[in-house]
Short mmCIF file of C-alpha atoms in Angstrom, two decimals:
data_model
loop_
_atom_site.label_atom_id
_atom_site.label_comp_id
_atom_site.label_asym_id
_atom_site.label_seq_id
_atom_site.Cartn_x
_atom_site.Cartn_y
_atom_site.Cartn_z
CA UNK A 1 -126.89 43.45 -14.84
CA UNK A 2 -123.93 40.98 -15.04
CA UNK A 3 -124.03 37.65 -13.17
CA UNK A 4 -120.64 36.68 -11.96
CA UNK A 5 -119.73 33.15 -12.36
CA UNK A 6 -118.34 31.57 -9.18
CA UNK A 7 -115.03 29.78 -9.71
CA UNK A 8 -113.68 27.13 -7.47
CA UNK A 9 -110.30 27.95 -6.02
CA UNK A 10 -108.29 27.59 -2.79
CA UNK A 11 -108.75 30.17 -0.15
CA UNK A 12 -105.87 31.82 1.53
CA UNK A 13 -106.41 29.78 4.65
CA UNK A 14 -106.47 26.40 2.81
CA UNK A 15 -103.21 27.33 1.03
CA UNK A 16 -101.66 28.45 4.37
CA UNK A 17 -102.74 25.16 6.07
CA UNK A 18 -101.22 22.99 3.24
CA UNK A 19 -97.88 24.97 3.38
CA UNK A 20 -97.74 24.64 7.06
CA UNK A 21 -98.29 20.79 6.73
CA UNK A 22 -95.64 20.54 4.13
CA UNK A 23 -93.20 22.55 6.23
CA UNK A 24 -93.85 20.36 9.30
CA UNK A 25 -93.29 17.18 7.23
CA UNK A 26 -90.00 18.69 5.96
CA UNK A 27 -88.92 19.28 9.48
CA UNK A 28 -89.64 15.70 10.34
CA UNK A 29 -87.98 14.21 7.31
CA UNK A 30 -84.74 16.19 6.77
CA UNK A 31 -83.02 15.23 10.05
CA UNK A 32 -83.74 11.56 9.28
CA UNK A 33 -82.22 11.92 5.77
CA UNK A 34 -79.08 13.35 7.31
CA UNK A 35 -78.80 10.39 9.71
CA UNK A 36 -79.36 7.92 6.81
CA UNK A 37 -76.71 9.73 4.78
CA UNK A 38 -74.16 9.36 7.73
CA UNK A 39 -75.02 5.66 8.02
CA UNK A 40 -74.54 5.16 4.32
CA UNK A 41 -71.18 6.82 4.39
CA UNK A 42 -70.02 4.59 7.23
CA UNK A 43 -71.34 1.53 5.49
CA UNK A 44 -69.53 2.55 2.35
CA UNK A 45 -66.30 2.98 4.19
CA UNK A 46 -66.49 -0.39 5.84
CA UNK A 47 -67.17 -1.94 2.46
CA UNK A 48 -64.20 -0.19 0.98
CA UNK A 49 -61.94 -1.50 3.86
CA UNK A 50 -63.19 -5.03 3.20
CA UNK A 51 -62.64 -4.65 -0.56
CA UNK A 52 -59.12 -3.40 -0.17
CA UNK A 53 -58.34 -6.11 2.35
CA UNK A 54 -59.52 -8.68 -0.27
CA UNK A 55 -57.29 -7.06 -2.82
CA UNK A 56 -54.28 -7.17 -0.52
CA UNK A 57 -54.95 -10.84 0.18
CA UNK A 58 -55.23 -11.60 -3.47
CA UNK A 59 -51.89 -9.71 -4.13
CA UNK A 60 -50.17 -11.75 -1.43
CA UNK A 61 -51.31 -14.96 -2.94
CA UNK A 62 -49.94 -14.07 -6.33
CA UNK A 63 -46.83 -12.38 -5.06
CA UNK A 64 -45.71 -14.37 -1.97
CA UNK A 65 -42.32 -12.59 -1.88
CA UNK A 66 -44.00 -9.32 -1.18
CA UNK A 67 -43.62 -8.42 2.46
CA UNK A 68 -45.54 -5.04 2.74
CA UNK A 69 -48.27 -4.36 0.23
CA UNK A 70 -49.05 -0.69 -0.59
CA UNK A 71 -51.76 1.10 -2.52
CA UNK A 72 -49.12 1.81 -5.21
CA UNK A 73 -48.51 -1.88 -5.60
CA UNK A 74 -52.16 -2.66 -5.90
CA UNK A 75 -52.76 0.11 -8.48
CA UNK A 76 -49.61 -0.80 -10.45
CA UNK A 77 -50.69 -4.45 -10.75
CA UNK A 78 -54.36 -3.36 -11.56
CA UNK A 79 -55.92 -4.75 -8.41
CA UNK A 80 -57.37 -1.35 -8.03
CA UNK A 81 -58.26 1.37 -10.48
CA UNK A 82 -57.51 5.07 -10.24
CA UNK A 83 -60.95 6.00 -8.97
CA UNK A 84 -60.83 3.42 -6.28
CA UNK A 85 -57.34 4.67 -5.21
CA UNK A 86 -58.59 8.19 -5.06
CA UNK A 87 -61.72 7.21 -2.99
CA UNK A 88 -59.42 5.10 -0.64
CA UNK A 89 -57.29 8.12 -0.03
CA UNK A 90 -60.39 10.38 0.49
CA UNK A 91 -61.63 7.92 3.09
CA UNK A 92 -58.19 7.90 4.80
CA UNK A 93 -57.88 4.03 4.43
CA UNK A 94 -54.35 2.82 4.91
CA UNK A 95 -52.47 -0.44 4.78
CA UNK A 96 -49.91 -1.43 7.41
CA UNK A 97 -48.24 -4.76 7.85
CA UNK A 98 -50.74 -6.09 5.09
CA UNK A 99 -53.72 -5.09 7.27
CA UNK A 100 -56.29 -2.54 5.98
CA UNK A 101 -57.56 0.01 8.48
CA UNK A 102 -59.33 3.35 8.47
#
Protein backbone atom coordinates (compact mmCIF):
# COMPACT_ATOMS: atom_id res chain seq x y z
CA UNK A 1 0.00 0.00 0.00
CA UNK A 2 1.31 3.41 -1.03
CA UNK A 3 1.06 6.33 1.33
CA UNK A 4 0.51 9.55 -0.53
CA UNK A 5 2.43 12.51 0.68
CA UNK A 6 0.25 15.56 1.21
CA UNK A 7 1.57 18.66 -0.59
CA UNK A 8 0.72 22.21 0.29
CA UNK A 9 -0.93 24.19 -2.48
CA UNK A 10 -3.57 26.83 -3.06
CA UNK A 11 -7.08 25.62 -3.45
CA UNK A 12 -9.25 26.79 -6.30
CA UNK A 13 -11.27 28.96 -3.91
CA UNK A 14 -8.17 30.68 -2.55
CA UNK A 15 -6.88 31.40 -6.05
CA UNK A 16 -10.28 32.78 -7.07
CA UNK A 17 -10.38 35.07 -4.02
CA UNK A 18 -6.89 36.39 -4.76
CA UNK A 19 -7.79 37.07 -8.41
CA UNK A 20 -11.00 38.79 -7.33
CA UNK A 21 -9.09 41.07 -4.93
CA UNK A 22 -6.50 41.92 -7.61
CA UNK A 23 -9.28 42.71 -10.08
CA UNK A 24 -11.02 44.92 -7.53
CA UNK A 25 -7.81 46.82 -6.82
CA UNK A 26 -7.25 47.33 -10.55
CA UNK A 27 -10.76 48.79 -10.89
CA UNK A 28 -9.95 51.26 -8.13
CA UNK A 29 -6.46 52.20 -9.35
CA UNK A 30 -6.83 52.52 -13.15
CA UNK A 31 -9.32 55.43 -13.20
CA UNK A 32 -7.07 57.33 -10.80
CA UNK A 33 -4.07 56.76 -13.07
CA UNK A 34 -5.95 58.23 -16.02
CA UNK A 35 -6.85 61.32 -13.99
CA UNK A 36 -3.22 61.71 -12.93
CA UNK A 37 -2.05 61.32 -16.52
CA UNK A 38 -4.44 64.10 -17.60
CA UNK A 39 -3.22 66.36 -14.78
CA UNK A 40 0.39 65.68 -15.76
CA UNK A 41 -0.36 66.60 -19.39
CA UNK A 42 -1.97 69.87 -18.35
CA UNK A 43 0.95 70.70 -16.06
CA UNK A 44 3.41 69.91 -18.85
CA UNK A 45 1.54 72.19 -21.26
CA UNK A 46 1.57 75.06 -18.74
CA UNK A 47 5.30 74.56 -18.18
CA UNK A 48 5.93 74.62 -21.93
CA UNK A 49 3.97 77.87 -22.28
CA UNK A 50 6.04 79.42 -19.48
CA UNK A 51 9.29 78.18 -21.02
CA UNK A 52 8.42 79.54 -24.47
CA UNK A 53 7.40 82.89 -22.96
CA UNK A 54 10.78 83.06 -21.22
CA UNK A 55 12.54 82.37 -24.51
CA UNK A 56 10.46 85.04 -26.27
CA UNK A 57 11.43 87.54 -23.56
CA UNK A 58 15.11 86.62 -23.89
CA UNK A 59 14.92 86.97 -27.66
CA UNK A 60 13.35 90.40 -27.32
CA UNK A 61 16.06 91.50 -24.89
CA UNK A 62 18.79 90.51 -27.33
CA UNK A 63 16.92 91.68 -30.45
CA UNK A 64 15.05 94.86 -29.50
CA UNK A 65 14.32 95.63 -33.16
CA UNK A 66 12.16 92.47 -33.49
CA UNK A 67 8.51 93.42 -33.39
CA UNK A 68 6.89 89.97 -33.67
CA UNK A 69 8.77 86.90 -32.47
CA UNK A 70 7.89 83.57 -34.09
CA UNK A 71 8.79 79.96 -33.36
CA UNK A 72 10.97 80.03 -36.46
CA UNK A 73 12.92 82.97 -35.04
CA UNK A 74 13.45 81.16 -31.76
CA UNK A 75 14.53 77.96 -33.50
CA UNK A 76 16.82 79.75 -35.97
CA UNK A 77 18.63 81.60 -33.15
CA UNK A 78 18.85 78.38 -31.04
CA UNK A 79 16.53 79.53 -28.28
CA UNK A 80 14.58 76.32 -28.91
CA UNK A 81 15.77 73.00 -30.34
CA UNK A 82 13.94 70.89 -32.91
CA UNK A 83 12.33 68.56 -30.37
CA UNK A 84 11.01 71.49 -28.39
CA UNK A 85 9.53 73.09 -31.50
CA UNK A 86 7.85 69.80 -32.44
CA UNK A 87 6.39 69.43 -28.94
CA UNK A 88 5.20 73.05 -28.96
CA UNK A 89 3.41 72.45 -32.24
CA UNK A 90 1.88 69.21 -30.89
CA UNK A 91 0.54 71.10 -27.88
CA UNK A 92 -0.83 73.82 -30.20
CA UNK A 93 1.09 76.56 -28.43
CA UNK A 94 1.27 79.79 -30.39
CA UNK A 95 2.84 83.21 -30.20
CA UNK A 96 0.92 86.35 -31.05
CA UNK A 97 2.05 89.90 -30.28
CA UNK A 98 5.00 88.37 -28.37
CA UNK A 99 2.62 86.65 -25.94
CA UNK A 100 2.56 82.87 -25.72
CA UNK A 101 -0.80 81.09 -25.48
CA UNK A 102 -2.25 77.64 -25.86
